[in-house]
Amino acid sequence: MTTLLACGVCGIVGADALPGTAWMVTATFLVLVTTAFRGRRGRRLALVGATIALAATVANVRTGRTPRDDLRAFLDDASQLVTVEGAAFETPTLRAAAGSMRQFDHRGPATVFPLAVEALRAEATTVRVRGVIWVRVGGVMPPLRPGQLVTATGTLRAFPPPPNPGWPRVRPRLRHDAAATLFVADRDQLAITPGVADRAHRWRRVRAALRARVAAVVTRSAGPRPPRAHLLEALLLGRRTRDAAATDDRFRRIGLAHLLAISGMHLGIVVAMVLGLSRLAGGGPRLEGLVILLAVGGYLFLVETRLPVVRAGVMAACFGLGRLLGRRGRLDGIVAFGGVALLAARPDDLFRAGFQLSFAVVFGLVYLTPTVRRRWFGPPRRDLAGPVAMLRERSRDAIAAAVVAWVVATPIIMYHFGILSPLTVPLSLIALPFVTAVLGLGYAAMLLDPLLPSVAATLEPVLRGVTDMLLTIAQIADATPGASVNVIPPPAVWTIGMGVWTWVWGRTPNASSRRRRRVVTVTGAMLVAGYATVGVPHPWRPALRLDMLAVSDGSSILLGCGRERLLFDAGSMSHPDAGRTRIVPALRRLGVRRLNAIAVSHPDLDHYSAVLEVVDAFPVDAVLLTPAFRRHARRDTSGPEAFLLAALRRRGCPTETIVAGDARRLGGATLRWRHPDRDDVFDADNDGSMVVDIDVAGRRVLLTGDLDRDGIATLLSRHPFLRADVVELPHHGSAGPAVTRLIEHVDPRYLLQSTGPRRLRKDAIADAVAGRTRLVTARDGASTVIIDSRGRIRVRTHLGRPRGP
């Protein structure tokens, strides 16, 4: 099974190299070739090649073919006004505003739920389709239970490809993946049919009712403290909500995110509990296997079905089935079988961090931990006399397992998230007993609540206390210097090489030759040294790199010169949580470890709503503000500007007021502020926006923020000879005579436009920018401008080449 899984991985990786038909022909040819070999080695090699080709064929079929009735066949890049009919998948969830500035988001809450679409009507034409979408309804909607028929009218928008670095390059290509979002203005555009759609959807109603009952127990056990409730929901139910983002981020930073993802440890405790009850009742192995299968099935029926849960469920089910049939299976074979089953159903999961971490760590524990344990502590002892000796042996096992898990997972985490957590091993050893206690107490309370509610109630205070201890450990660790280090994400080749080295290191016993151990050590040192040179500036590296991130209706531009970084604006109006979901992951993927400054162009929320998330994620030397920003904060002490300044003071992040005439060095580039003057007062905030002139390698870059009519006139009157090669279009590309005049006056070759799809659909500025290369985030995703030391300019976009004006 392990060999089959390895062949499947190779086939999925190479699936895009050839069409599915070519892979099928290759597999058939290699199967025929096996008959021509007389030796075992030749037959095995041909059979391995055939298996790889067959896996590539399956991956192409699963992800490349779109059936005629699939919803994805009716989607395109443009939004569509449609009416859909289908059955609700889950109970709707009310989502409040998110982000550090959420109290200033006045759009109100929205209700979301997944819908299994059965029919779609657009332009008086109705078609029968199959697929899954998310429905977002403005405000609070009427009660809806899973399985009920829903008819909704709204704007259907397909999920775009990942617009920024740091997003997984996996698109919804399978039918059971949600493919689009339907935006419904209000509840009047939604009709709910009483009753259940059909028998196939009845199980969803039963599942929702059981989940609600269990969630009520967890909520009551958690008490009034939100972080405690978030942690218990994640540990016991696998539920990760947007409200729990702060808890998730904290555990991720200190390297304990695996504790919040239901996995083999969580399910192992459930299996141990039912095994203990079965043995107390005097059941034999077959009864134990049956009880395990029922417990695993019920557990998977209740919790959120995420990848680690499914993988652990497959393993536990195989173990229970073996007990039921009176057979024993190898753990590595059971794990490999789970991997093969999951990849056969969802080949794209191979490229997700969750799949890689889940199976890499488990295989590391299975294959590497015994060798590392014997190398450090000798072989396990069977003749344990007393609890002290038993505790010592179990501690040695735990240390070896924790170190192996950390070594295996660290390169993958660095590659996907740009985070290094040096304290993961000791923190895991400290937190593990508390997590075990939370799981045991929580699951016991769930089981006892319908039978003995008074007994379940006595467990709740203990459960709260243990959960608070775990939260305190995470809080102290997060505040400890060095617990989390932002690193430059390594290349995929280095990550794979580190994985191979970890395998060789873990499988090298003490009895091996000194030469082999020396080669392993030297190779590991070379890999570490090779990664260390990634962040070292070299002469051939660009003099300036500008990355305009895709934040929809907002702005965020990263400037990089050598090791120095400055972020010009950080906010979004359409995505209040853009800091956590878009900007911070992109900055990590781009190798940011520290920011020399964040410049806020002017006091509009879509330009600074994510500043606090960035400050929390990276060390920031200073936040640069205009005089108008401080005037707004003094005038309205309860407004967003005053809130931001107070929050920055609490975090110890200094702020500076910057005006026209100021200058700063950023590596080899000189940044000069051209606008506004200290005494400038405009009727509109946009006219007082920062304008930064960047001089590097004989080229000029002009960043304008939301500069508008009066501000543009003032700028051009004060700087009549202003020229630039690259210009940020003012106010996200808004058209007007003043903007046209600015473009003609400055005469840039490249234009940057950070905007959402709504303004791009109108594209009123298209005529004014004709003949110039325009990079638009709503069309091209994140865009990059590179100026080398000779002044040559290159541009590229995250979604491909720029497509003209």
CSV table of N, CA and C in Angstrom, one decimal, residues 120-225:
chain,number,residue,atom,x,y,z
A,120,LEU,N,-30.9,26.0,-12.4
A,120,LEU,CA,-30.4,27.4,-12.5
A,120,LEU,C,-31.2,28.1,-13.6
A,121,ARG,N,-31.7,29.3,-13.3
A,121,ARG,CA,-32.5,30.0,-14.3
A,121,ARG,C,-31.8,31.4,-14.5
A,122,ALA,N,-31.5,31.6,-15.8
A,122,ALA,CA,-30.9,32.9,-16.2
A,122,ALA,C,-31.5,33.3,-17.5
A,123,GLU,N,-31.9,34.6,-17.6
A,123,GLU,CA,-32.5,35.1,-18.8
A,123,GLU,C,-33.6,34.3,-19.4
A,124,ALA,N,-34.5,33.9,-18.5
A,124,ALA,CA,-35.7,33.2,-18.9
A,124,ALA,C,-35.5,31.8,-19.3
A,125,THR,N,-34.2,31.3,-19.1
A,125,THR,CA,-33.9,29.9,-19.5
A,125,THR,C,-33.5,29.1,-18.2
A,126,THR,N,-34.2,28.0,-18.1
A,126,THR,CA,-33.9,27.1,-16.9
A,126,THR,C,-33.2,25.8,-17.3
A,127,VAL,N,-32.1,25.5,-16.6
A,127,VAL,CA,-31.4,24.3,-16.9
A,127,VAL,C,-31.2,23.5,-15.7
A,128,ARG,N,-31.2,22.2,-15.8
A,128,ARG,CA,-30.9,21.3,-14.7
A,128,ARG,C,-29.4,21.2,-14.5
A,129,VAL,N,-28.9,21.5,-13.4
A,129,VAL,CA,-27.5,21.4,-13.1
A,129,VAL,C,-27.3,20.7,-11.7
A,130,ARG,N,-26.0,20.3,-11.5
A,130,ARG,CA,-25.6,19.7,-10.2
A,130,ARG,C,-24.3,20.4,-9.8
A,131,GLY,N,-24.3,20.8,-8.5
A,131,GLY,CA,-23.1,21.4,-8.0
A,131,GLY,C,-23.4,22.0,-6.6
A,132,VAL,N,-22.4,22.6,-6.0
A,132,VAL,CA,-22.5,23.2,-4.7
A,132,VAL,C,-22.1,24.7,-4.8
A,133,ILE,N,-22.9,25.5,-4.2
A,133,ILE,CA,-22.5,27.0,-4.1
A,133,ILE,C,-22.7,27.4,-2.6
A,134,TRP,N,-22.1,28.5,-2.3
A,134,TRP,CA,-22.3,29.2,-1.0
A,134,TRP,C,-23.4,30.3,-1.3
A,135,VAL,N,-24.4,30.4,-0.4
A,135,VAL,CA,-25.4,31.5,-0.5
A,135,VAL,C,-25.1,32.5,0.6
A,136,ARG,N,-25.0,33.7,0.3
A,136,ARG,CA,-24.8,34.8,1.3
A,136,ARG,C,-25.9,35.7,1.2
A,137,VAL,N,-26.7,35.8,2.3
A,137,VAL,CA,-27.9,36.6,2.4
A,137,VAL,C,-27.6,37.8,3.3
A,138,GLY,N,-27.9,39.0,2.8
A,138,GLY,CA,-27.7,40.2,3.7
A,138,GLY,C,-28.7,40.2,4.9
A,139,GLY,N,-28.2,40.3,6.1
A,139,GLY,CA,-29.0,40.3,7.3
A,139,GLY,C,-29.3,38.9,7.8
A,140,VAL,N,-30.3,38.9,8.6
A,140,VAL,CA,-30.8,37.6,9.3
A,140,VAL,C,-31.9,37.0,8.4
A,141,MET,N,-31.8,35.7,8.1
A,141,MET,CA,-32.7,35.1,7.2
A,141,MET,C,-33.7,34.2,8.0
A,142,PRO,N,-34.8,33.8,7.5
A,142,PRO,CA,-35.8,32.9,8.2
A,142,PRO,C,-35.1,31.6,8.6
A,143,PRO,N,-35.7,30.9,9.5
A,143,PRO,CA,-35.1,29.6,9.9
A,143,PRO,C,-35.0,28.6,8.7
A,144,LEU,N,-33.9,27.9,8.6
A,144,LEU,CA,-33.7,27.0,7.5
A,144,LEU,C,-33.0,25.7,8.1
A,145,ARG,N,-33.6,24.6,7.8
A,145,ARG,CA,-33.0,23.3,8.2
A,145,ARG,C,-32.4,22.6,7.0
A,146,PRO,N,-31.3,21.8,7.3
A,146,PRO,CA,-30.7,21.1,6.2
A,146,PRO,C,-31.7,20.2,5.5
A,147,GLY,N,-31.6,20.1,4.2
A,147,GLY,CA,-32.5,19.3,3.4
A,147,GLY,C,-33.7,20.0,2.8
A,148,GLN,N,-34.0,21.2,3.3
A,148,GLN,CA,-35.1,22.0,2.8
A,148,GLN,C,-34.8,22.6,1.4
A,149,LEU,N,-35.8,22.6,0.6
A,149,LEU,CA,-35.7,23.2,-0.7
A,149,LEU,C,-35.7,24.8,-0.6
A,150,VAL,N,-34.7,25.4,-1.4
A,150,VAL,CA,-34.6,26.8,-1.3
A,150,VAL,C,-34.6,27.3,-2.8
A,151,THR,N,-35.2,28.5,-3.0
A,151,THR,CA,-35.2,29.2,-4.2
A,151,THR,C,-34.7,30.6,-3.9
A,152,ALA,N,-33.6,31.0,-4.6
A,152,ALA,CA,-32.9,32.2,-4.2
A,152,ALA,C,-32.5,33.0,-5.5
A,153,THR,N,-32.7,34.3,-5.5
A,153,THR,CA,-32.3,35.1,-6.6
A,153,THR,C,-31.2,36.1,-6.2
A,154,GLY,N,-30.2,36.1,-7.0
A,154,GLY,CA,-29.0,37.0,-6.6
A,154,GLY,C,-28.0,37.0,-7.7
A,155,THR,N,-26.8,37.5,-7.3
A,155,THR,CA,-25.7,37.6,-8.2
A,155,THR,C,-24.8,36.4,-8.0
A,156,LEU,N,-24.6,35.6,-9.0
A,156,LEU,CA,-23.7,34.4,-8.9
A,156,LEU,C,-22.3,34.8,-9.4
A,157,ARG,N,-21.3,34.5,-8.6
A,157,ARG,CA,-20.0,34.9,-8.9
A,157,ARG,C,-19.1,33.6,-8.7
A,158,ALA,N,-18.4,33.2,-9.7
A,158,ALA,CA,-17.5,32.0,-9.6
A,158,ALA,C,-16.3,32.4,-8.7
A,159,PHE,N,-15.8,31.4,-8.0
A,159,PHE,CA,-14.6,31.6,-7.2
A,159,PHE,C,-13.4,31.9,-8.1
A,160,PRO,N,-12.7,33.0,-7.9
A,160,PRO,CA,-11.6,33.3,-8.8
A,160,PRO,C,-10.4,32.4,-8.5
A,161,PRO,N,-9.4,32.4,-9.4
A,161,PRO,CA,-8.2,31.7,-9.0
A,161,PRO,C,-7.5,32.4,-7.9
A,162,PRO,N,-6.6,31.8,-7.2
A,162,PRO,CA,-5.9,32.5,-6.1
A,162,PRO,C,-5.2,33.8,-6.6
A,163,PRO,N,-5.6,34.9,-6.1
A,163,PRO,CA,-5.1,36.2,-6.6
A,163,PRO,C,-3.8,36.6,-6.1
A,164,ASN,N,-3.3,36.0,-5.0
A,164,ASN,CA,-2.1,36.5,-4.3
A,164,ASN,C,-1.1,35.4,-4.0
A,165,PRO,N,0.1,35.7,-3.9
A,165,PRO,CA,1.1,34.7,-3.3
A,165,PRO,C,0.6,34.3,-1.9
A,166,GLY,N,0.9,33.1,-1.6
A,166,GLY,CA,0.5,32.6,-0.2
A,166,GLY,C,-0.9,31.9,-0.2
A,167,TRP,N,-1.6,31.9,-1.3
A,167,TRP,CA,-2.8,31.2,-1.4
A,167,TRP,C,-2.6,29.8,-2.1
A,168,PRO,N,-3.2,28.7,-1.7
A,168,PRO,CA,-2.9,27.4,-2.3
A,168,PRO,C,-3.5,27.5,-3.8
A,169,ARG,N,-2.7,27.0,-4.7
A,169,ARG,CA,-3.1,27.0,-6.1
A,169,ARG,C,-3.9,25.8,-6.4
A,170,VAL,N,-5.1,25.7,-5.7
A,170,VAL,CA,-6.0,24.7,-5.9
A,170,VAL,C,-7.4,25.3,-6.2
A,171,ARG,N,-8.0,25.0,-7.3
A,171,ARG,CA,-9.3,25.5,-7.7
A,171,ARG,C,-10.3,24.4,-7.5
A,172,PRO,N,-11.6,24.8,-7.2
A,172,PRO,CA,-12.7,23.8,-7.1
A,172,PRO,C,-12.9,23.1,-8.4
A,173,ARG,N,-12.4,21.9,-8.6
A,173,ARG,CA,-12.5,21.2,-9.9
A,173,ARG,C,-13.4,19.9,-9.7
A,174,LEU,N,-13.8,19.6,-8.5
A,174,LEU,CA,-14.7,18.4,-8.4
A,174,LEU,C,-16.1,18.9,-8.0
A,175,ARG,N,-17.0,18.0,-8.4
A,175,ARG,CA,-18.4,18.4,-8.2
A,175,ARG,C,-18.8,18.7,-6.8
A,176,HIS,N,-18.2,18.0,-5.8
A,176,HIS,CA,-18.6,18.3,-4.5
A,176,HIS,C,-17.9,19.5,-3.9
A,177,ASP,N,-17.0,20.1,-4.6
A,177,ASP,CA,-16.4,21.4,-4.2
A,177,ASP,C,-17.3,22.6,-4.5
A,178,ALA,N,-17.4,23.5,-3.5
A,178,ALA,CA,-18.2,24.7,-3.8
A,178,ALA,C,-17.5,25.5,-4.9
A,179,ALA,N,-18.3,25.9,-5.9
A,179,ALA,CA,-17.7,26.5,-7.1
A,179,ALA,C,-18.0,28.0,-7.2
A,180,ALA,N,-18.9,28.5,-6.5
A,180,ALA,CA,-19.3,29.9,-6.6
A,180,ALA,C,-20.0,30.4,-5.4
A,181,THR,N,-20.3,31.7,-5.3
A,181,THR,CA,-21.0,32.3,-4.3
A,181,THR,C,-22.2,33.1,-4.9
A,182,LEU,N,-23.4,32.9,-4.3
A,182,LEU,CA,-24.6,33.6,-4.7
A,182,LEU,C,-24.9,34.7,-3.7
A,183,PHE,N,-24.8,35.9,-4.1
A,183,PHE,CA,-25.0,37.1,-3.2
A,183,PHE,C,-26.5,37.5,-3.3
A,184,VAL,N,-27.2,37.3,-2.2
A,184,VAL,CA,-28.6,37.6,-2.2
A,184,VAL,C,-28.8,38.9,-1.4
A,185,ALA,N,-29.4,39.9,-1.9
A,185,ALA,CA,-29.4,41.2,-1.3
A,185,ALA,C,-30.1,41.2,0.1
A,186,ASP,N,-31.3,40.5,0.1
A,186,ASP,CA,-32.0,40.5,1.4
A,186,ASP,C,-32.9,39.2,1.4
A,187,ARG,N,-33.5,39.0,2.5
A,187,ARG,CA,-34.3,37.8,2.7
A,187,ARG,C,-35.6,37.7,1.8
A,188,ASP,N,-36.0,38.9,1.2
A,188,ASP,CA,-37.1,38.8,0.3
A,188,ASP,C,-36.8,38.1,-1.0
A,189,GLN,N,-35.5,38.0,-1.3
A,189,GLN,CA,-35.2,37.3,-2.5
A,189,GLN,C,-35.0,35.8,-2.3
A,190,LEU,N,-35.4,35.3,-1.2
A,190,LEU,CA,-35.2,33.9,-0.8
A,190,LEU,C,-36.5,33.3,-0.4
A,191,ALA,N,-36.8,32.1,-1.0
A,191,ALA,CA,-38.1,31.4,-0.7
A,191,ALA,C,-37.7,30.0,-0.2
A,192,ILE,N,-38.3,29.6,0.9
A,192,ILE,CA,-38.0,28.3,1.5
A,192,ILE,C,-39.2,27.4,1.5
A,193,THR,N,-39.1,26.2,0.9
A,193,THR,CA,-40.2,25.3,0.8
A,193,THR,C,-40.3,24.4,2.1
A,194,PRO,N,-41.4,24.3,2.8
A,194,PRO,CA,-41.5,23.4,3.9
A,194,PRO,C,-41.2,22.0,3.6
A,195,GLY,N,-40.7,21.2,4.5
A,195,GLY,CA,-40.4,19.8,4.3
A,195,GLY,C,-39.0,19.6,3.8
A,196,VAL,N,-38.7,18.3,3.5
A,196,VAL,CA,-37.4,17.9,3.1
A,196,VAL,C,-37.4,17.7,1.6
A,197,ALA,N,-36.4,18.0,0.9
A,197,ALA,CA,-36.3,17.9,-0.6
A,197,ALA,C,-36.6,16.5,-1.0
A,198,ASP,N,-35.9,15.5,-0.5
A,198,ASP,CA,-36.1,14.1,-0.8
A,198,ASP,C,-35.4,13.3,0.2
A,199,ARG,N,-35.5,12.0,0.1
A,199,ARG,CA,-35.0,11.1,1.1
A,199,ARG,C,-33.5,11.2,1.2
A,200,ALA,N,-32.8,11.5,0.1
A,200,ALA,CA,-31.4,11.6,0.1
A,200,ALA,C,-30.9,12.7,1.1
A,201,HIS,N,-31.8,13.7,1.3
A,201,HIS,CA,-31.4,14.8,2.2
A,201,HIS,C,-31.8,14.7,3.6
A,202,ARG,N,-32.5,13.6,3.9
A,202,ARG,CA,-33.0,13.5,5.3
A,202,ARG,C,-31.9,13.3,6.3
A,203,TRP,N,-30.8,12.7,5.9
A,203,TRP,CA,-29.7,12.5,6.8
A,203,TRP,C,-29.1,13.8,7.2
A,204,ARG,N,-29.2,14.8,6.3
A,204,ARG,CA,-28.6,16.1,6.7
A,204,ARG,C,-29.4,16.7,7.9
A,205,ARG,N,-30.7,16.5,7.9
A,205,ARG,CA,-31.5,17.1,9.0
A,205,ARG,C,-31.2,16.3,10.3
A,206,VAL,N,-31.0,15.0,10.2
A,206,VAL,CA,-30.7,14.3,11.4
A,206,VAL,C,-29.3,14.7,11.9
A,207,ARG,N,-28.4,14.8,11.0
A,207,ARG,CA,-27.0,15.2,11.4
A,207,ARG,C,-27.0,16.6,12.0
A,208,ALA,N,-27.7,17.5,11.4
A,208,ALA,CA,-27.8,18.9,11.9
A,208,ALA,C,-28.4,18.9,13.4
A,209,ALA,N,-29.4,18.1,13.6
A,209,ALA,CA,-30.1,18.0,14.9
A,209,ALA,C,-29.1,17.5,15.9
A,210,LEU,N,-28.4,16.4,15.6
A,210,LEU,CA,-27.4,15.8,16.5
A,210,LEU,C,-26.2,16.8,16.8
A,211,ARG,N,-25.8,17.5,15.7
A,211,ARG,CA,-24.7,18.5,15.9
A,211,ARG,C,-25.2,19.6,16.8
A,212,ALA,N,-26.4,20.1,16.6
A,212,ALA,CA,-26.9,21.1,17.5
A,212,ALA,C,-26.9,20.7,18.9
A,213,ARG,N,-27.3,19.5,19.2
A,213,ARG,CA,-27.4,19.0,20.5
A,213,ARG,C,-26.0,18.9,21.2
A,214,VAL,N,-25.1,18.4,20.4
A,214,VAL,CA,-23.7,18.3,20.9
A,214,VAL,C,-23.1,19.7,21.1
A,215,ALA,N,-23.3,20.6,20.1
A,215,ALA,CA,-22.8,21.9,20.2
A,215,ALA,C,-23.4,22.7,21.4
A,216,ALA,N,-24.6,22.4,21.8
A,216,ALA,CA,-25.2,23.0,23.0
A,216,ALA,C,-24.5,22.6,24.2
A,217,VAL,N,-24.1,21.3,24.3
A,217,VAL,CA,-23.3,20.8,25.4
A,217,VAL,C,-22.0,21.5,25.5
A,218,VAL,N,-21.3,21.7,24.4
A,218,VAL,CA,-20.0,22.3,24.3
A,218,VAL,C,-20.1,23.8,24.7
A,219,THR,N,-21.1,24.5,24.2
A,219,THR,CA,-21.3,25.9,24.6
A,219,THR,C,-21.6,26.1,26.0
A,220,ARG,N,-22.5,25.2,26.6
A,220,ARG,CA,-22.7,25.3,28.0
A,220,ARG,C,-21.5,25.0,28.9
A,221,SER,N,-20.7,24.1,28.4
A,221,SER,CA,-19.5,23.7,29.2
A,221,SER,C,-18.5,24.8,29.1
A,222,ALA,N,-18.4,25.6,28.0
A,222,ALA,CA,-17.4,26.6,27.8
A,222,ALA,C,-17.7,27.8,28.7
A,223,GLY,N,-19.0,28.1,29.0
A,223,GLY,CA,-19.3,29.3,29.8
A,223,GLY,C,-19.2,30.6,28.9
A,224,PRO,N,-19.1,31.7,29.6
A,224,PRO,CA,-19.2,33.0,28.8
A,224,PRO,C,-18.0,33.5,28.1
A,225,ARG,N,-16.9,32.8,28.3
A,225,ARG,CA,-15.6,33.3,27.8
A,225,ARG,C,-15.4,32.8,26.3
